[in-house]
Amino acid sequence: MSMPSRVKIVEVGPRDGLQNEKAHVPTKVKVELINKLADAGLSVIEAGSFVSPKWVPQMADTREVFIQSAIRSDVCYPVLVPNLKGLEAAVEAGVQEVAGFAAASETFSQKNTNCTIKESLERQKIVCDEAARCGLRVRGYISVVLGCPYEGEVDPAVVSDVARQLYDMGCYEVSLGDTVGVGTPRRTKDLFEHVAKVVPVENLGGHFHDTYGQAIGNIFASLDVGVSIFDSSIAGLGGCPYSPGATGNVSTEDVLYMLNGMGIETGVDMNKLLVAAEYICEYLERPTSSRAGRALLSKRHLVA
Ligand code: HMG
Ligand code: MG
């Protein structure tokens, strides 16, 4: 399998990036962030999640965020849903695409969704059937594919099995999540090769949290086996509330810097991406976690 010449970046900052923020981020800030990300040329921007507000209070305003965003016809704005109730809320808001999620370890499944893997897949099947009936596309996530914060090692055979089930029930894309960021490139490559035996590699995405600084290496390893879809978060924001100690996703700026350097097309404009990053970092009063973002911004300030 040769390296892809084009990569789709799925921007998860407004959801994965912000879901763990303790202080409420105002709806208008989330909306402005989404609009700036769209201006930067990102074609998929995860706008939020219709999950229980008791479990993830930060996402409680997803309906308003979605409705107030300047929805563009060339951009897809998926939202996360764990069950039929979430899907119904998404349909009511006018969302076109949802993302379901399951896990590759039983303990993580319980902590994140209060049910077994089997039960979460049953819920997901109901979501997929109803989404198909309503004309919505469904993306699927699998968490803890390279290690679980509670159980440690995860068997690639379990990841493959969950991936195949999500794909078979109608998820057009399955994103493999290294929720804890423990994966390293060789294991990442082996995992994708394993899963690609049951789900076409074109339909697999990589979702790497950067806790151990391995995400860029893992993306490079995945590219090498033909993966062409990567999730990332502006300024490297984020973390999963049910993955203690895990930091944000790999930053969109770091991913774009590498892909630009490799001559791989994305359609994303780095300068406009930096505008979005500066905006959210200023609001959160926090420096960016992106290495490339920090370097490029300091260079720009030197030149200016
Ligand atoms: P539960 O408590 O077992 O659910 O939670 P329940 O069916 O018993 O309902 C309890 C209450 O929640 C009820 O309200 C329901 O109406 C309400 P009450 O009667 O108590 O007032 N409820 C909902 N409200 C709004 N939207 C809904 C919904 N469903 C039920 N969809 C549940 C089960 C799945 C709902 C809960 O565990 C949950 O919401 N979990 C989501 C956790 C989450 O969002 N985690 C982060 C996202 S996943 C992630 O970050 C990983 C990823 O990035 C990939 C990676 O990095 O690995 C994708
Ligand atoms: Mg995540």
JSON list of N, CA, C and O in Angstrom, two decimals, residues 239-286:
[
{"chain": "A", "resi": 239, "resn": "GLY", "atom": "N", "xyz": [-9.01, 15.90, 25.90]},
{"chain": "A", "resi": 239, "resn": "GLY", "atom": "CA", "xyz": [-8.84, 14.69, 26.66]},
{"chain": "A", "resi": 239, "resn": "GLY", "atom": "C", "xyz": [-10.21, 14.10, 26.92]},
{"chain": "A", "resi": 239, "resn": "GLY", "atom": "O", "xyz": [-11.21, 14.79, 26.77]},
{"chain": "A", "resi": 240, "resn": "CYS", "atom": "N", "xyz": [-10.25, 12.83, 27.27]},
{"chain": "A", "resi": 240, "resn": "CYS", "atom": "CA", "xyz": [-11.54, 12.20, 27.54]},
{"chain": "A", "resi": 240, "resn": "CYS", "atom": "C", "xyz": [-11.76, 12.22, 29.05]},
{"chain": "A", "resi": 240, "resn": "CYS", "atom": "O", "xyz": [-10.88, 11.83, 29.81]},
{"chain": "A", "resi": 241, "resn": "PRO", "atom": "N", "xyz": [-12.95, 12.66, 29.50]},
{"chain": "A", "resi": 241, "resn": "PRO", "atom": "CA", "xyz": [-13.20, 12.72, 30.93]},
{"chain": "A", "resi": 241, "resn": "PRO", "atom": "C", "xyz": [-13.05, 11.36, 31.63]},
{"chain": "A", "resi": 241, "resn": "PRO", "atom": "O", "xyz": [-12.84, 11.29, 32.83]},
{"chain": "A", "resi": 242, "resn": "TYR", "atom": "N", "xyz": [-13.18, 10.27, 30.88]},
{"chain": "A", "resi": 242, "resn": "TYR", "atom": "CA", "xyz": [-13.09, 8.94, 31.49]},
{"chain": "A", "resi": 242, "resn": "TYR", "atom": "C", "xyz": [-11.76, 8.25, 31.19]},
{"chain": "A", "resi": 242, "resn": "TYR", "atom": "O", "xyz": [-11.64, 7.04, 31.26]},
{"chain": "A", "resi": 243, "resn": "SER", "atom": "N", "xyz": [-10.75, 9.04, 30.84]},
{"chain": "A", "resi": 243, "resn": "SER", "atom": "CA", "xyz": [-9.41, 8.51, 30.62]},
{"chain": "A", "resi": 243, "resn": "SER", "atom": "C", "xyz": [-8.44, 9.33, 31.46]},
{"chain": "A", "resi": 243, "resn": "SER", "atom": "O", "xyz": [-7.79, 10.26, 30.96]},
{"chain": "A", "resi": 244, "resn": "PRO", "atom": "N", "xyz": [-8.33, 9.01, 32.76]},
{"chain": "A", "resi": 244, "resn": "PRO", "atom": "CA", "xyz": [-7.54, 9.85, 33.66]},
{"chain": "A", "resi": 244, "resn": "PRO", "atom": "C", "xyz": [-6.09, 10.02, 33.19]},
{"chain": "A", "resi": 244, "resn": "PRO", "atom": "O", "xyz": [-5.46, 9.05, 32.78]},
{"chain": "A", "resi": 245, "resn": "GLY", "atom": "N", "xyz": [-5.64, 11.26, 33.22]},
{"chain": "A", "resi": 245, "resn": "GLY", "atom": "CA", "xyz": [-4.24, 11.52, 32.88]},
{"chain": "A", "resi": 245, "resn": "GLY", "atom": "C", "xyz": [-3.99, 11.71, 31.39]},
{"chain": "A", "resi": 245, "resn": "GLY", "atom": "O", "xyz": [-2.94, 12.22, 31.00]},
{"chain": "A", "resi": 246, "resn": "ALA", "atom": "N", "xyz": [-4.93, 11.29, 30.55]},
{"chain": "A", "resi": 246, "resn": "ALA", "atom": "CA", "xyz": [-4.69, 11.42, 29.11]},
{"chain": "A", "resi": 246, "resn": "ALA", "atom": "C", "xyz": [-4.83, 12.88, 28.70]},
{"chain": "A", "resi": 246, "resn": "ALA", "atom": "O", "xyz": [-5.74, 13.57, 29.15]},
{"chain": "A", "resi": 247, "resn": "THR", "atom": "N", "xyz": [-3.93, 13.34, 27.86]},
{"chain": "A", "resi": 247, "resn": "THR", "atom": "CA", "xyz": [-3.98, 14.73, 27.41]},
{"chain": "A", "resi": 247, "resn": "THR", "atom": "C", "xyz": [-4.72, 14.79, 26.08]},
{"chain": "A", "resi": 247, "resn": "THR", "atom": "O", "xyz": [-5.34, 13.83, 25.65]},
{"chain": "A", "resi": 248, "resn": "GLY", "atom": "N", "xyz": [-4.60, 15.95, 25.44]},
{"chain": "A", "resi": 248, "resn": "GLY", "atom": "CA", "xyz": [-5.37, 16.20, 24.24]},
{"chain": "A", "resi": 248, "resn": "GLY", "atom": "C", "xyz": [-4.96, 15.37, 23.04]},
{"chain": "A", "resi": 248, "resn": "GLY", "atom": "O", "xyz": [-3.98, 14.61, 23.08]},
{"chain": "A", "resi": 249, "resn": "ASN", "atom": "N", "xyz": [-5.74, 15.54, 21.99]},
{"chain": "A", "resi": 249, "resn": "ASN", "atom": "CA", "xyz": [-5.40, 14.91, 20.72]},
{"chain": "A", "resi": 249, "resn": "ASN", "atom": "C", "xyz": [-4.15, 15.55, 20.16]},
{"chain": "A", "resi": 249, "resn": "ASN", "atom": "O", "xyz": [-3.79, 16.66, 20.54]},
{"chain": "A", "resi": 250, "resn": "VAL", "atom": "N", "xyz": [-3.55, 14.87, 19.23]},
{"chain": "A", "resi": 250, "resn": "VAL", "atom": "CA", "xyz": [-2.47, 15.50, 18.47]},
{"chain": "A", "resi": 250, "resn": "VAL", "atom": "C", "xyz": [-3.03, 16.81, 17.91]},
{"chain": "A", "resi": 250, "resn": "VAL", "atom": "O", "xyz": [-4.21, 16.89, 17.55]},
{"chain": "A", "resi": 251, "resn": "SER", "atom": "N", "xyz": [-2.20, 17.85, 17.84]},
{"chain": "A", "resi": 251, "resn": "SER", "atom": "CA", "xyz": [-2.73, 19.13, 17.37]},
{"chain": "A", "resi": 251, "resn": "SER", "atom": "C", "xyz": [-2.87, 19.12, 15.85]},
{"chain": "A", "resi": 251, "resn": "SER", "atom": "O", "xyz": [-2.06, 18.52, 15.14]},
{"chain": "A", "resi": 252, "resn": "THR", "atom": "N", "xyz": [-3.89, 19.81, 15.39]},
{"chain": "A", "resi": 252, "resn": "THR", "atom": "CA", "xyz": [-4.12, 19.92, 13.94]},
{"chain": "A", "resi": 252, "resn": "THR", "atom": "C", "xyz": [-2.92, 20.60, 13.28]},
{"chain": "A", "resi": 252, "resn": "THR", "atom": "O", "xyz": [-2.51, 20.22, 12.17]},
{"chain": "A", "resi": 253, "resn": "GLU", "atom": "N", "xyz": [-2.33, 21.57, 13.98]},
{"chain": "A", "resi": 253, "resn": "GLU", "atom": "CA", "xyz": [-1.20, 22.30, 13.40]},
{"chain": "A", "resi": 253, "resn": "GLU", "atom": "C", "xyz": [0.00, 21.36, 13.18]},
{"chain": "A", "resi": 253, "resn": "GLU", "atom": "O", "xyz": [0.68, 21.43, 12.15]},
{"chain": "A", "resi": 254, "resn": "ASP", "atom": "N", "xyz": [0.27, 20.48, 14.15]},
{"chain": "A", "resi": 254, "resn": "ASP", "atom": "CA", "xyz": [1.41, 19.55, 14.00]},
{"chain": "A", "resi": 254, "resn": "ASP", "atom": "C", "xyz": [1.16, 18.59, 12.85]},
{"chain": "A", "resi": 254, "resn": "ASP", "atom": "O", "xyz": [2.06, 18.30, 12.05]},
{"chain": "A", "resi": 255, "resn": "VAL", "atom": "N", "xyz": [-0.07, 18.09, 12.75]},
{"chain": "A", "resi": 255, "resn": "VAL", "atom": "CA", "xyz": [-0.41, 17.15, 11.67]},
{"chain": "A", "resi": 255, "resn": "VAL", "atom": "C", "xyz": [-0.25, 17.86, 10.32]},
{"chain": "A", "resi": 255, "resn": "VAL", "atom": "O", "xyz": [0.37, 17.33, 9.39]},
{"chain": "A", "resi": 256, "resn": "LEU", "atom": "N", "xyz": [-0.80, 19.09, 10.25]},
{"chain": "A", "resi": 256, "resn": "LEU", "atom": "CA", "xyz": [-0.74, 19.81, 8.97]},
{"chain": "A", "resi": 256, "resn": "LEU", "atom": "C", "xyz": [0.71, 20.14, 8.60]},
{"chain": "A", "resi": 256, "resn": "LEU", "atom": "O", "xyz": [1.09, 20.03, 7.43]},
{"chain": "A", "resi": 257, "resn": "TYR", "atom": "N", "xyz": [1.50, 20.51, 9.59]},
{"chain": "A", "resi": 257, "resn": "TYR", "atom": "CA", "xyz": [2.91, 20.83, 9.31]},
{"chain": "A", "resi": 257, "resn": "TYR", "atom": "C", "xyz": [3.61, 19.62, 8.69]},
{"chain": "A", "resi": 257, "resn": "TYR", "atom": "O", "xyz": [4.32, 19.73, 7.69]},
{"chain": "A", "resi": 258, "resn": "MET", "atom": "N", "xyz": [3.38, 18.45, 9.28]},
{"chain": "A", "resi": 258, "resn": "MET", "atom": "CA", "xyz": [4.02, 17.24, 8.73]},
{"chain": "A", "resi": 258, "resn": "MET", "atom": "C", "xyz": [3.50, 16.94, 7.33]},
{"chain": "A", "resi": 258, "resn": "MET", "atom": "O", "xyz": [4.30, 16.67, 6.42]},
{"chain": "A", "resi": 259, "resn": "LEU", "atom": "N", "xyz": [2.19, 16.98, 7.15]},
{"chain": "A", "resi": 259, "resn": "LEU", "atom": "CA", "xyz": [1.62, 16.62, 5.84]},
{"chain": "A", "resi": 259, "resn": "LEU", "atom": "C", "xyz": [2.06, 17.61, 4.77]},
{"chain": "A", "resi": 259, "resn": "LEU", "atom": "O", "xyz": [2.40, 17.22, 3.65]},
{"chain": "A", "resi": 260, "resn": "ASN", "atom": "N", "xyz": [2.07, 18.91, 5.12]},
{"chain": "A", "resi": 260, "resn": "ASN", "atom": "CA", "xyz": [2.56, 19.91, 4.15]},
{"chain": "A", "resi": 260, "resn": "ASN", "atom": "C", "xyz": [3.99, 19.59, 3.75]},
{"chain": "A", "resi": 260, "resn": "ASN", "atom": "O", "xyz": [4.35, 19.63, 2.58]},
{"chain": "A", "resi": 261, "resn": "GLY", "atom": "N", "xyz": [4.79, 19.26, 4.75]},
{"chain": "A", "resi": 261, "resn": "GLY", "atom": "CA", "xyz": [6.21, 18.96, 4.48]},
{"chain": "A", "resi": 261, "resn": "GLY", "atom": "C", "xyz": [6.39, 17.73, 3.61]},
{"chain": "A", "resi": 261, "resn": "GLY", "atom": "O", "xyz": [7.39, 17.60, 2.90]},
{"chain": "A", "resi": 262, "resn": "MET", "atom": "N", "xyz": [5.42, 16.82, 3.69]},
{"chain": "A", "resi": 262, "resn": "MET", "atom": "CA", "xyz": [5.51, 15.59, 2.89]},
{"chain": "A", "resi": 262, "resn": "MET", "atom": "C", "xyz": [4.83, 15.74, 1.53]},
{"chain": "A", "resi": 262, "resn": "MET", "atom": "O", "xyz": [4.76, 14.78, 0.75]},
{"chain": "A", "resi": 263, "resn": "GLY", "atom": "N", "xyz": [4.29, 16.95, 1.26]},
{"chain": "A", "resi": 263, "resn": "GLY", "atom": "CA", "xyz": [3.61, 17.18, -0.02]},
{"chain": "A", "resi": 263, "resn": "GLY", "atom": "C", "xyz": [2.27, 16.46, -0.11]},
{"chain": "A", "resi": 263, "resn": "GLY", "atom": "O", "xyz": [1.78, 16.19, -1.21]},
{"chain": "A", "resi": 264, "resn": "ILE", "atom": "N", "xyz": [1.67, 16.16, 1.04]},
{"chain": "A", "resi": 264, "resn": "ILE", "atom": "CA", "xyz": [0.35, 15.50, 1.05]},
{"chain": "A", "resi": 264, "resn": "ILE", "atom": "C", "xyz": [-0.74, 16.56, 1.19]},
{"chain": "A", "resi": 264, "resn": "ILE", "atom": "O", "xyz": [-0.69, 17.40, 2.09]},
{"chain": "A", "resi": 265, "resn": "GLU", "atom": "N", "xyz": [-1.69, 16.53, 0.28]},
{"chain": "A", "resi": 265, "resn": "GLU", "atom": "CA", "xyz": [-2.74, 17.57, 0.25]},
{"chain": "A", "resi": 265, "resn": "GLU", "atom": "C", "xyz": [-3.77, 17.38, 1.36]},
{"chain": "A", "resi": 265, "resn": "GLU", "atom": "O", "xyz": [-4.13, 16.24, 1.68]},
{"chain": "A", "resi": 266, "resn": "THR", "atom": "N", "xyz": [-4.26, 18.51, 1.89]},
{"chain": "A", "resi": 266, "resn": "THR", "atom": "CA", "xyz": [-5.31, 18.45, 2.91]},
{"chain": "A", "resi": 266, "resn": "THR", "atom": "C", "xyz": [-6.40, 19.50, 2.65]},
{"chain": "A", "resi": 266, "resn": "THR", "atom": "O", "xyz": [-7.50, 19.39, 3.18]},
{"chain": "A", "resi": 267, "resn": "GLY", "atom": "N", "xyz": [-6.05, 20.56, 1.90]},
{"chain": "A", "resi": 267, "resn": "GLY", "atom": "CA", "xyz": [-7.01, 21.66, 1.71]},
{"chain": "A", "resi": 267, "resn": "GLY", "atom": "C", "xyz": [-7.06, 22.63, 2.88]},
{"chain": "A", "resi": 267, "resn": "GLY", "atom": "O", "xyz": [-7.89, 23.53, 2.91]},
{"chain": "A", "resi": 268, "resn": "VAL", "atom": "N", "xyz": [-6.17, 22.45, 3.86]},
{"chain": "A", "resi": 268, "resn": "VAL", "atom": "CA", "xyz": [-6.21, 23.31, 5.06]},
{"chain": "A", "resi": 268, "resn": "VAL", "atom": "C", "xyz": [-5.11, 24.37, 4.97]},
{"chain": "A", "resi": 268, "resn": "VAL", "atom": "O", "xyz": [-3.98, 24.09, 4.55]},
{"chain": "A", "resi": 269, "resn": "ASP", "atom": "N", "xyz": [-5.47, 25.59, 5.36]},
{"chain": "A", "resi": 269, "resn": "ASP", "atom": "CA", "xyz": [-4.55, 26.74, 5.30]},
{"chain": "A", "resi": 269, "resn": "ASP", "atom": "C", "xyz": [-3.94, 26.97, 6.68]},
{"chain": "A", "resi": 269, "resn": "ASP", "atom": "O", "xyz": [-4.65, 27.25, 7.65]},
{"chain": "A", "resi": 270, "resn": "MET", "atom": "N", "xyz": [-2.62, 26.83, 6.77]},
{"chain": "A", "resi": 270, "resn": "MET", "atom": "CA", "xyz": [-1.95, 26.92, 8.08]},
{"chain": "A", "resi": 270, "resn": "MET", "atom": "C", "xyz": [-2.17, 28.29, 8.73]},
{"chain": "A", "resi": 270, "resn": "MET", "atom": "O", "xyz": [-2.43, 28.37, 9.94]},
{"chain": "A", "resi": 271, "resn": "ASN", "atom": "N", "xyz": [-2.07, 29.37, 7.96]},
{"chain": "A", "resi": 271, "resn": "ASN", "atom": "CA", "xyz": [-2.20, 30.68, 8.58]},
{"chain": "A", "resi": 271, "resn": "ASN", "atom": "C", "xyz": [-3.58, 30.88, 9.21]},
{"chain": "A", "resi": 271, "resn": "ASN", "atom": "O", "xyz": [-3.71, 31.39, 10.32]},
{"chain": "A", "resi": 272, "resn": "LYS", "atom": "N", "xyz": [-4.59, 30.41, 8.49]},
{"chain": "A", "resi": 272, "resn": "LYS", "atom": "CA", "xyz": [-5.95, 30.56, 9.03]},
{"chain": "A", "resi": 272, "resn": "LYS", "atom": "C", "xyz": [-6.18, 29.61, 10.21]},
{"chain": "A", "resi": 272, "resn": "LYS", "atom": "O", "xyz": [-6.93, 29.92, 11.13]},
{"chain": "A", "resi": 273, "resn": "LEU", "atom": "N", "xyz": [-5.50, 28.47, 10.18]},
{"chain": "A", "resi": 273, "resn": "LEU", "atom": "CA", "xyz": [-5.59, 27.54, 11.30]},
{"chain": "A", "resi": 273, "resn": "LEU", "atom": "C", "xyz": [-5.00, 28.19, 12.56]},
{"chain": "A", "resi": 273, "resn": "LEU", "atom": "O", "xyz": [-5.54, 28.06, 13.67]},
{"chain": "A", "resi": 274, "resn": "LEU", "atom": "N", "xyz": [-3.91, 28.92, 12.37]},
{"chain": "A", "resi": 274, "resn": "LEU", "atom": "CA", "xyz": [-3.27, 29.59, 13.51]},
{"chain": "A", "resi": 274, "resn": "LEU", "atom": "C", "xyz": [-4.17, 30.67, 14.10]},
{"chain": "A", "resi": 274, "resn": "LEU", "atom": "O", "xyz": [-4.15, 30.91, 15.31]},
{"chain": "A", "resi": 275, "resn": "VAL", "atom": "N", "xyz": [-4.99, 31.27, 13.24]},
{"chain": "A", "resi": 275, "resn": "VAL", "atom": "CA", "xyz": [-5.96, 32.27, 13.74]},
{"chain": "A", "resi": 275, "resn": "VAL", "atom": "C", "xyz": [-6.94, 31.59, 14.69]},
{"chain": "A", "resi": 275, "resn": "VAL", "atom": "O", "xyz": [-7.24, 32.09, 15.78]},
{"chain": "A", "resi": 276, "resn": "ALA", "atom": "N", "xyz": [-7.43, 30.42, 14.28]},
{"chain": "A", "resi": 276, "resn": "ALA", "atom": "CA", "xyz": [-8.37, 29.67, 15.13]},
{"chain": "A", "resi": 276, "resn": "ALA", "atom": "C", "xyz": [-7.70, 29.25, 16.43]},
{"chain": "A", "resi": 276, "resn": "ALA", "atom": "O", "xyz": [-8.28, 29.35, 17.53]},
{"chain": "A", "resi": 277, "resn": "ALA", "atom": "N", "xyz": [-6.45, 28.82, 16.34]},
{"chain": "A", "resi": 277, "resn": "ALA", "atom": "CA", "xyz": [-5.72, 28.36, 17.53]},
{"chain": "A", "resi": 277, "resn": "ALA", "atom": "C", "xyz": [-5.50, 29.53, 18.50]},
{"chain": "A", "resi": 277, "resn": "ALA", "atom": "O", "xyz": [-5.73, 29.40, 19.72]},
{"chain": "A", "resi": 278, "resn": "GLU", "atom": "N", "xyz": [-5.10, 30.67, 17.97]},
{"chain": "A", "resi": 278, "resn": "GLU", "atom": "CA", "xyz": [-4.87, 31.84, 18.82]},
{"chain": "A", "resi": 278, "resn": "GLU", "atom": "C", "xyz": [-6.16, 32.26, 19.52]},
{"chain": "A", "resi": 278, "resn": "GLU", "atom": "O", "xyz": [-6.17, 32.62, 20.69]},
{"chain": "A", "resi": 279, "resn": "TYR", "atom": "N", "xyz": [-7.25, 32.17, 18.75]},
{"chain": "A", "resi": 279, "resn": "TYR", "atom": "CA", "xyz": [-8.55, 32.57, 19.30]},
{"chain": "A", "resi": 279, "resn": "TYR", "atom": "C", "xyz": [-8.90, 31.73, 20.53]},
{"chain": "A", "resi": 279, "resn": "TYR", "atom": "O", "xyz": [-9.22, 32.26, 21.60]},
{"chain": "A", "resi": 280, "resn": "ILE", "atom": "N", "xyz": [-8.83, 30.41, 20.40]},
{"chain": "A", "resi": 280, "resn": "ILE", "atom": "CA", "xyz": [-9.29, 29.56, 21.51]},
{"chain": "A", "resi": 280, "resn": "ILE", "atom": "C", "xyz": [-8.27, 29.58, 22.67]},
{"chain": "A", "resi": 280, "resn": "ILE", "atom": "O", "xyz": [-8.66, 29.57, 23.83]},
{"chain": "A", "resi": 281, "resn": "CYS", "atom": "N", "xyz": [-6.99, 29.69, 22.33]},
{"chain": "A", "resi": 281, "resn": "CYS", "atom": "CA", "xyz": [-6.00, 29.75, 23.42]},
{"chain": "A", "resi": 281, "resn": "CYS", "atom": "C", "xyz": [-6.13, 31.04, 24.21]},
{"chain": "A", "resi": 281, "resn": "CYS", "atom": "O", "xyz": [-6.00, 31.05, 25.44]},
{"chain": "A", "resi": 282, "resn": "GLU", "atom": "N", "xyz": [-6.43, 32.13, 23.51]},
{"chain": "A", "resi": 282, "resn": "GLU", "atom": "CA", "xyz": [-6.63, 33.41, 24.21]},
{"chain": "A", "resi": 282, "resn": "GLU", "atom": "C", "xyz": [-7.83, 33.30, 25.13]},
{"chain": "A", "resi": 282, "resn": "GLU", "atom": "O", "xyz": [-7.80, 33.73, 26.28]},
{"chain": "A", "resi": 283, "resn": "TYR", "atom": "N", "xyz": [-8.91, 32.69, 24.60]},
{"chain": "A", "resi": 283, "resn": "TYR", "atom": "CA", "xyz": [-10.11, 32.56, 25.44]},
{"chain": "A", "resi": 283, "resn": "TYR", "atom": "C", "xyz": [-9.80, 31.71, 26.68]},
{"chain": "A", "resi": 283, "resn": "TYR", "atom": "O", "xyz": [-10.17, 32.06, 27.80]},
{"chain": "A", "resi": 284, "resn": "LEU", "atom": "N", "xyz": [-9.13, 30.58, 26.49]},
{"chain": "A", "resi": 284, "resn": "LEU", "atom": "CA", "xyz": [-8.87, 29.67, 27.61]},
{"chain": "A", "resi": 284, "resn": "LEU", "atom": "C", "xyz": [-7.71, 30.15, 28.50]},
{"chain": "A", "resi": 284, "resn": "LEU", "atom": "O", "xyz": [-7.42, 29.56, 29.53]},
{"chain": "A", "resi": 285, "resn": "GLU", "atom": "N", "xyz": [-7.05, 31.22, 28.05]},
{"chain": "A", "resi": 285, "resn": "GLU", "atom": "CA", "xyz": [-5.89, 31.78, 28.76]},
{"chain": "A", "resi": 285, "resn": "GLU", "atom": "C", "xyz": [-4.85, 30.71, 29.01]},
{"chain": "A", "resi": 285, "resn": "GLU", "atom": "O", "xyz": [-4.39, 30.48, 30.13]},
{"chain": "A", "resi": 286, "resn": "ARG", "atom": "N", "xyz": [-4.53, 30.00, 27.89]},
{"chain": "A", "resi": 286, "resn": "ARG", "atom": "CA", "xyz": [-3.60, 28.87, 28.00]},
{"chain": "A", "resi": 286, "resn": "ARG", "atom": "C", "xyz": [-2.72, 28.86, 26.75]},
{"chain": "A", "resi": 286, "resn": "ARG", "atom": "O", "xyz": [-3.22, 29.12, 25.66]}
]
